[in-house]
PDB file of C-alpha atoms in Angstrom:
ATOM      1  CA  PHE A1000      21.589   7.494 -54.598  1.00 85.00           C
ATOM      2  CA  LEU A1001      19.050   9.054 -53.282  1.00 94.00           C
ATOM      3  CA  LEU A1002      16.514  10.414 -55.159  1.00 95.00           C
ATOM      4  CA  ARG A1003      14.224   8.086 -56.404  1.00 96.00           C
ATOM      5  CA  SER A1004      12.117   9.908 -58.602  1.00 96.00           C
ATOM      6  CA  VAL A1005      12.618  11.712 -61.962  1.00 95.00           C
ATOM      7  CA  ASP A1006       9.461  12.944 -63.250  1.00 95.00           C
ATOM      8  CA  PRO A1007       8.831  16.345 -62.131  1.00 96.00           C
ATOM      9  CA  PRO A1008      12.292  16.627 -62.285  1.00 97.00           C
ATOM     10  CA  ILE A1009      14.439  17.838 -59.669  1.00 96.00           C
ATOM     11  CA  GLY A1010      15.315  21.026 -60.918  1.00 96.00           C
ATOM     12  CA  ASP A1011      12.006  22.358 -60.742  1.00 96.00           C
ATOM     13  CA  VAL A1012      12.015  22.647 -57.329  1.00 96.00           C
ATOM     14  CA  GLU A1013      14.683  25.226 -57.446  1.00 95.00           C
ATOM     15  CA  GLY A1014      14.200  28.581 -55.801  1.00 95.00           C
ATOM     16  CA  ARG A1015      10.408  27.289 -54.918  1.00 96.00           C
ATOM     17  CA  ASN A1016       9.486  28.455 -51.446  1.00 96.00           C
ATOM     18  CA  VAL A1017       8.854  25.737 -48.207  1.00 96.00           C
ATOM     19  CA  ALA A1018       5.559  26.435 -47.603  1.00 96.00           C
ATOM     20  CA  VAL A1019       4.458  23.859 -45.258  1.00 95.00           C
ATOM     21  CA  LEU A1020       6.244  21.176 -43.354  1.00 95.00           C
ATOM     22  CA  ARG A1021       4.446  17.577 -42.922  1.00 94.00           C
ATOM     23  CA  ARG A1022       5.219  14.113 -41.360  1.00 92.00           C
ATOM     24  CA  LEU A1023       3.680  10.816 -43.671  1.00 93.00           C
ATOM     25  CA  GLY A1024       4.371   7.894 -41.472  1.00 90.00           C
ATOM     26  CA  LYS A1025       8.446   8.157 -40.795  1.00 92.00           C
ATOM     27  CA  ARG A1026       8.648  10.243 -43.269  1.00 95.00           C
ATOM     28  CA  ILE A1027       9.329  13.862 -43.668  1.00 96.00           C
ATOM     29  CA  VAL A1028       7.467  15.907 -46.468  1.00 98.00           C
ATOM     30  CA  PHE A1029       8.311  19.764 -47.887  1.00 98.00           C
ATOM     31  CA  GLU A1030       5.677  21.360 -49.539  1.00 98.00           C
ATOM     32  CA  LEU A1031       6.975  23.934 -51.604  1.00 97.00           C
ATOM     33  CA  ASP A1032       5.114  26.598 -53.919  1.00 95.00           C
ATOM     34  CA  GLY A1033       3.930  25.306 -57.017  1.00 94.00           C
ATOM     35  CA  ASP A1034       1.898  21.998 -55.828  1.00 95.00           C
ATOM     36  CA  LEU A1035       5.706  20.004 -55.993  1.00 97.00           C
ATOM     37  CA  PHE A1036       6.618  18.094 -52.698  1.00 98.00           C
ATOM     38  CA  LEU A1037       9.623  16.550 -51.515  1.00 98.00           C
ATOM     39  CA  VAL A1038       8.760  13.046 -49.594  1.00 98.00           C
ATOM     40  CA  LEU A1039      12.024  12.377 -47.576  1.00 97.00           C
ATOM     41  CA  HIS A1040      12.653   9.225 -46.169  1.00 96.00           C
ATOM     42  CA  LEU A1041      16.034   8.726 -43.594  1.00 94.00           C
ATOM     43  CA  MET A1042      15.038   5.057 -43.159  1.00 92.00           C
ATOM     44  CA  ILE A1043      17.819   4.138 -39.819  1.00 87.00           C
ATOM     45  CA  ALA A1044      21.108   5.719 -40.425  1.00 90.00           C
ATOM     46  CA  GLY A1045      19.788   8.677 -42.357  1.00 93.00           C
ATOM     47  CA  ARG A1046      19.937  11.749 -40.902  1.00 93.00           C
ATOM     48  CA  LEU A1047      19.824  15.340 -40.834  1.00 94.00           C
ATOM     49  CA  ARG A1048      22.593  18.917 -40.087  1.00 92.00           C
ATOM     50  CA  TRP A1049      21.350  22.450 -40.437  1.00 93.00           C
ATOM     51  CA  SER A1050      25.260  23.603 -41.701  1.00 93.00           C
ATOM     52  CA  ASP A1051      25.970  27.506 -42.756  1.00 92.00           C
ATOM     53  CA  PRO A1052      24.950  28.596 -46.718  1.00 90.00           C
ATOM     54  CA  GLY A1053      26.706  26.598 -49.082  1.00 87.00           C
ATOM     55  CA  ALA A1054      28.184  24.066 -47.023  1.00 88.00           C
ATOM     56  CA  LYS A1055      29.976  21.105 -48.375  1.00 89.00           C
ATOM     57  CA  LEU A1056      28.702  17.330 -48.473  1.00 92.00           C
ATOM     58  CA  PRO A1057      30.768  15.810 -45.264  1.00 89.00           C
ATOM     59  CA  GLY A1058      32.258  13.067 -47.418  1.00 87.00           C
ATOM     60  CA  LYS A1059      30.987   9.831 -48.179  1.00 87.00           C
ATOM     61  CA  LEU A1060      27.683  10.239 -45.515  1.00 91.00           C
ATOM     62  CA  GLY A1061      26.724  13.442 -47.883  1.00 94.00           C
ATOM     63  CA  LEU A1062      23.391  12.503 -49.493  1.00 95.00           C
ATOM     64  CA  ALA A1063      22.885  15.711 -50.621  1.00 95.00           C
ATOM     65  CA  ALA A1064      21.902  19.771 -50.026  1.00 94.00           C
ATOM     66  CA  LEU A1065      19.103  21.590 -49.723  1.00 94.00           C
ATOM     67  CA  ASP A1066      20.633  25.105 -49.667  1.00 94.00           C
ATOM     68  CA  PHE A1067      18.187  28.342 -48.613  1.00 93.00           C
ATOM     69  CA  GLU A1068      19.737  31.729 -47.509  1.00 92.00           C
ATOM     70  CA  THR A1069      20.273  31.553 -44.154  1.00 92.00           C
ATOM     71  CA  GLY A1070      21.633  28.081 -44.320  1.00 94.00           C
ATOM     72  CA  SER A1071      21.969  24.320 -45.958  1.00 95.00           C
ATOM     73  CA  LEU A1072      19.918  21.244 -44.981  1.00 95.00           C
ATOM     74  CA  ILE A1073      22.695  17.845 -45.193  1.00 95.00           C
ATOM     75  CA  VAL A1074      21.207  14.715 -45.525  1.00 95.00           C
ATOM     76  CA  THR A1075      23.671  12.271 -44.079  1.00 94.00           C
ATOM     77  CA  GLU A1076      24.280   8.247 -44.042  1.00 93.00           C
ATOM     78  CA  ALA A1077      26.215   6.479 -42.216  1.00 89.00           C
ATOM     79  CA  SER A1078      25.430   3.341 -43.593  1.00 86.00           C
ATOM     80  CA  LYS A1079      27.103   1.281 -46.086  1.00 84.00           C
ATOM     81  CA  LYS A1080      23.577   0.310 -46.871  1.00 85.00           C
ATOM     82  CA  LYS A1081      21.952   3.975 -48.855  1.00 87.00           C
ATOM     83  CA  ARG A1082      18.386   3.598 -47.937  1.00 92.00           C
ATOM     84  CA  ALA A1083      17.472   6.789 -47.604  1.00 95.00           C
ATOM     85  CA  SER A1084      15.034   7.909 -50.428  1.00 97.00           C
ATOM     86  CA  LEU A1085      14.205  11.302 -51.731  1.00 98.00           C
ATOM     87  CA  HIS A1086      11.392  11.597 -53.916  1.00 98.00           C
ATOM     88  CA  VAL A1087      10.043  14.932 -55.333  1.00 98.00           C
ATOM     89  CA  VAL A1088       6.434  14.341 -56.473  1.00 97.00           C
ATOM     90  CA  ARG A1089       2.984  16.722 -57.756  1.00 97.00           C
ATOM     91  CA  GLY A1090       0.010  17.518 -55.952  1.00 96.00           C
ATOM     92  CA  GLU A1091      -1.715  16.128 -53.854  1.00 94.00           C
ATOM     93  CA  ALA A1092      -2.870  13.180 -55.373  1.00 94.00           C
ATOM     94  CA  GLY A1093       1.105  11.889 -55.915  1.00 94.00           C
ATOM     95  CA  LEU A1094       1.294  12.466 -51.767  1.00 94.00           C
ATOM     96  CA  VAL A1095      -1.112  10.060 -51.133  1.00 94.00           C
ATOM     97  CA  GLU A1096       0.648   7.800 -52.756  1.00 94.00           C
ATOM     98  CA  HIS A1097       3.439   7.686 -50.601  1.00 95.00           C
ATOM     99  CA  ASP A1098       1.336   7.336 -47.773  1.00 94.00           C
ATOM    100  CA  PRO A1099       1.357   3.272 -46.253  1.00 93.00           C
ATOM    101  CA  GLY A1100      -2.122   3.895 -44.843  1.00 93.00           C
ATOM    102  CA  GLY A1101      -1.391   3.354 -41.629  1.00 95.00           C
ATOM    103  CA  ILE A1102      -3.372   5.202 -38.003  1.00 95.00           C
ATOM    104  CA  ASP A1103      -2.299   7.955 -35.847  1.00 95.00           C
ATOM    105  CA  PRO A1104      -2.217   6.738 -32.746  1.00 95.00           C
ATOM    106  CA  LEU A1105      -2.224   9.875 -31.263  1.00 95.00           C
ATOM    107  CA  ALA A1106      -5.138  10.688 -33.013  1.00 94.00           C
ATOM    108  CA  SER A1107      -7.062   7.959 -33.680  1.00 94.00           C
ATOM    109  CA  SER A1108     -10.301   6.152 -31.414  1.00 97.00           C
ATOM    110  CA  ALA A1109      -9.784   3.021 -29.223  1.00 97.00           C
ATOM    111  CA  GLU A1110     -12.217   1.700 -31.728  1.00 97.00           C
ATOM    112  CA  ASP A1111     -10.008   2.495 -34.932  1.00 96.00           C
ATOM    113  CA  PHE A1112      -7.213   1.123 -33.030  1.00 97.00           C
ATOM    114  CA  ALA A1113      -8.185  -2.622 -32.458  1.00 96.00           C
ATOM    115  CA  ALA A1114      -9.631  -2.546 -35.704  1.00 96.00           C
ATOM    116  CA  GLY A1115      -6.173  -1.302 -37.429  1.00 95.00           C
ATOM    117  CA  LEU A1116      -4.066  -3.644 -35.237  1.00 95.00           C
ATOM    118  CA  ARG A1117      -6.611  -7.289 -35.497  1.00 95.00           C
ATOM    119  CA  ALA A1118      -7.152  -6.901 -39.463  1.00 92.00           C
ATOM    120  CA  ARG A1119      -3.443  -8.287 -39.857  1.00 93.00           C
ATOM    121  CA  THR A1120      -2.437 -11.429 -38.075  1.00 96.00           C
ATOM    122  CA  HIS A1121       1.409 -10.814 -36.782  1.00 96.00           C
ATOM    123  CA  THR A1122       3.012 -10.160 -34.079  1.00 98.00           C
ATOM    124  CA  LEU A1123       3.092  -7.399 -31.188  1.00 98.00           C
ATOM    125  CA  LYS A1124       6.316  -6.169 -32.648  1.00 97.00           C
ATOM    126  CA  ARG A1125       5.871  -6.436 -36.089  1.00 97.00           C
ATOM    127  CA  ALA A1126       2.212  -4.876 -35.632  1.00 97.00           C
ATOM    128  CA  LEU A1127       3.743  -1.600 -33.815  1.00 97.00           C
ATOM    129  CA  THR A1128       6.019  -1.140 -36.793  1.00 96.00           C
ATOM    130  CA  ASP A1129       4.424  -2.225 -40.112  1.00 96.00           C
ATOM    131  CA  PRO A1130       3.281   1.280 -41.039  1.00 95.00           C
ATOM    132  CA  ARG A1131       0.272  -0.122 -42.893  1.00 95.00           C
ATOM    133  CA  ILE A1132      -1.055  -0.009 -39.489  1.00 96.00           C
ATOM    134  CA  LEU A1133       0.238   2.752 -37.103  1.00 95.00           C
ATOM    135  CA  SER A1134       1.420   5.946 -38.727  1.00 94.00           C
ATOM    136  CA  GLY A1135       5.064   6.745 -37.610  1.00 92.00           C
ATOM    137  CA  VAL A1136       6.356   4.294 -35.101  1.00 94.00           C
ATOM    138  CA  GLY A1137       9.851   2.454 -34.896  1.00 91.00           C
ATOM    139  CA  ASN A1138      11.706  -0.029 -33.639  1.00 90.00           C
ATOM    140  CA  ALA A1139      13.027   1.603 -30.232  1.00 92.00           C
ATOM    141  CA  TYR A1140       9.206   2.897 -29.535  1.00 93.00           C
ATOM    142  CA  SER A1141       8.032  -0.212 -30.289  1.00 95.00           C
ATOM    143  CA  ASP A1142      10.513  -1.936 -27.777  1.00 94.00           C
ATOM    144  CA  GLU A1143       9.449   1.254 -24.840  1.00 95.00           C
ATOM    145  CA  ILE A1144       5.427   1.025 -26.167  1.00 97.00           C
ATOM    146  CA  LEU A1145       6.029  -3.581 -25.053  1.00 97.00           C
ATOM    147  CA  HIS A1146       7.383  -2.794 -22.193  1.00 96.00           C
ATOM    148  CA  ALA A1147       5.018  -0.409 -20.529  1.00 96.00           C
ATOM    149  CA  ALA A1148       1.908  -2.789 -21.528  1.00 98.00           C
ATOM    150  CA  ARG A1149       3.436  -5.734 -20.089  1.00 97.00           C
ATOM    151  CA  LEU A1150       3.179  -7.500 -23.455  1.00 98.00           C
ATOM    152  CA  SER A1151       5.190  -9.429 -25.491  1.00 97.00           C
ATOM    153  CA  PRO A1152       6.317  -8.931 -28.707  1.00 96.00           C
ATOM    154  CA  PHE A1153       5.704 -12.423 -29.915  1.00 97.00           C
ATOM    155  CA  LYS A1154       2.083 -12.169 -28.809  1.00 98.00           C
ATOM    156  CA  ARG A1155      -0.002 -12.351 -32.118  1.00 98.00           C
ATOM    157  CA  THR A1156      -2.510 -10.126 -32.636  1.00 97.00           C
ATOM    158  CA  ASP A1157      -5.304 -12.751 -32.999  1.00 96.00           C
ATOM    159  CA  ARG A1158      -4.279 -13.350 -29.210  1.00 96.00           C
ATOM    160  CA  ILE A1159      -5.095 -10.745 -27.794  1.00 96.00           C
ATOM    161  CA  ASP A1160      -7.850  -9.979 -25.280  1.00 97.00           C
ATOM    162  CA  ASP A1161      -9.611  -7.043 -24.703  1.00 97.00           C
ATOM    163  CA  ALA A1162      -7.852  -5.707 -21.768  1.00 98.00           C
ATOM    164  CA  GLU A1163      -4.598  -6.324 -22.863  1.00 98.00           C
ATOM    165  CA  LEU A1164      -5.833  -4.223 -26.441  1.00 97.00           C
ATOM    166  CA  GLU A1165      -6.802  -1.295 -24.244  1.00 97.00           C
ATOM    167  CA  ARG A1166      -3.006  -2.067 -22.010  1.00 98.00           C
ATOM    168  CA  LEU A1167      -1.286  -1.493 -25.271  1.00 98.00           C
ATOM    169  CA  ARG A1168      -3.052   1.379 -26.613  1.00 98.00           C
ATOM    170  CA  ASN A1169      -2.396   3.453 -23.482  1.00 98.00           C
ATOM    171  CA  ALA A1170       1.066   2.230 -23.535  1.00 98.00           C
ATOM    172  CA  THR A1171       1.504   3.758 -27.355  1.00 98.00           C
ATOM    173  CA  ILE A1172       0.000   7.197 -26.212  1.00 98.00           C
ATOM    174  CA  ARG A1173       1.730   7.384 -23.194  1.00 97.00           C
ATOM    175  CA  VAL A1174       5.337   6.682 -23.839  1.00 96.00           C
ATOM    176  CA  LEU A1175       5.093   8.119 -27.405  1.00 96.00           C
ATOM    177  CA  ARG A1176       3.521  11.707 -25.635  1.00 96.00           C
ATOM    178  CA  GLU A1177       6.533  11.759 -22.794  1.00 94.00           C
ATOM    179  CA  TRP A1178       9.150  10.836 -25.496  1.00 90.00           C
ATOM    180  CA  LEU A1179       8.239  13.761 -28.374  1.00 91.00           C
ATOM    181  CA  GLY A1180       7.633  16.053 -24.919  1.00 91.00           C
ATOM    182  CA  ARG A1181      11.216  15.128 -23.298  1.00 89.00           C
ATOM    183  CA  LEU A1182      12.894  15.534 -27.311  1.00 86.00           C
ATOM    184  CA  ARG A1183      10.969  18.790 -27.560  1.00 89.00           C
ATOM    185  CA  GLU A1184      12.488  20.068 -24.567  1.00 89.00           C
ATOM    186  CA  GLU A1185      15.884  19.219 -25.076  1.00 83.00           C
ATOM    187  CA  ARG A1186      15.846  21.029 -28.779  1.00 82.00           C
ATOM    188  CA  GLY A1187      13.878  24.176 -27.428  1.00 82.00           C
ATOM    189  CA  ASP A1188      14.475  26.527 -30.172  1.00 84.00           C
ATOM    190  CA  GLY A1189      17.735  24.558 -31.436  1.00 82.00           C
ATOM    191  CA  PHE A1190      18.484  22.320 -34.538  1.00 83.00           C
ATOM    192  CA  PRO A1191      18.435  18.223 -33.833  1.00 77.00           C
ATOM    193  CA  ALA A1192      21.580  17.554 -32.947  1.00 78.00           C
ATOM    194  CA  ASN A1193      23.278  13.907 -32.275  1.00 76.00           C
ATOM    195  CA  VAL A1194      19.718  12.170 -32.480  1.00 78.00           C
ATOM    196  CA  THR A1195      19.646   8.484 -31.643  1.00 74.00           C
ATOM    197  CA  ALA A1196      17.413   6.081 -31.312  1.00 73.00           C
ATOM    198  CA  PHE A1197      19.363   5.054 -27.890  1.00 73.00           C
ATOM    199  CA  ARG A1198      18.934   6.236 -24.723  1.00 77.00           C
ATOM    200  CA  GLU A1199      20.722   5.821 -21.649  1.00 77.00           C
ATOM    201  CA  GLU A1200      16.949   6.547 -20.289  1.00 81.00           C
ATOM    202  CA  MET A1201      14.678   4.166 -22.382  1.00 78.00           C
ATOM    203  CA  ALA A1202      13.610   1.499 -20.210  1.00 84.00           C
ATOM    204  CA  VAL A1203      14.699  -1.837 -22.598  1.00 86.00           C
ATOM    205  CA  HIS A1204      15.730  -0.777 -26.038  1.00 84.00           C
ATOM    206  CA  GLY A1205      19.268  -1.200 -26.899  1.00 78.00           C
ATOM    207  CA  ARG A1206      19.453  -2.531 -23.433  1.00 76.00           C
ATOM    208  CA  TYR A1207      20.246  -5.845 -24.254  1.00 75.00           C
ATOM    209  CA  GLY A1208      22.267  -7.192 -20.459  1.00 79.00           C
ATOM    210  CA  LYS A1209      21.374  -4.487 -18.507  1.00 78.00           C
ATOM    211  CA  PRO A1210      18.773  -4.229 -15.849  1.00 74.00           C
ATOM    212  CA  CYS A1211      15.604  -2.854 -17.719  1.00 65.00           C
TER     213      CYS A1211
END
């Protein structure tokens, strides 16, 4: 099941306009009229499709449809373990409860990045993907970041020196900006299709047994 909340009821969103789309870490937030929010987390296997108005859900993969006058936004999940989630939230205070609290690596200072990374003792791989530390970095891009920074994913955050930390931050910013630009250019004005975390252009992620 996709819907994980009961109050406010899902019926309260019917007929409301979407005012703003936001990103909250790895969550997509639909800000609706009347101080209501839909908080969607696709997890690993969740995907969005834009279809004609009134389109039917695609078999076992289809979880939900958000119907608009111009089309339907279909939520699918190609996994037996249904981990994607949708919450209906009222007010900014309720929305805060869905924020894990990690810093935005593209908007934070070097000092905040260092403090966040060193606040908990983890491997660098886990630290990069922990939403309580960094916001919005997943498995694929953490691999690319560590490769670009020339750092082992198993190195611990309490053993990283200042020079390595600077390399890591610079690599994080560079890799995320590069892929944001690349993906936006590919999509243009169209809706993203064939979304995957495995790309031939990637340096290391998904390239087990292949040259980096």
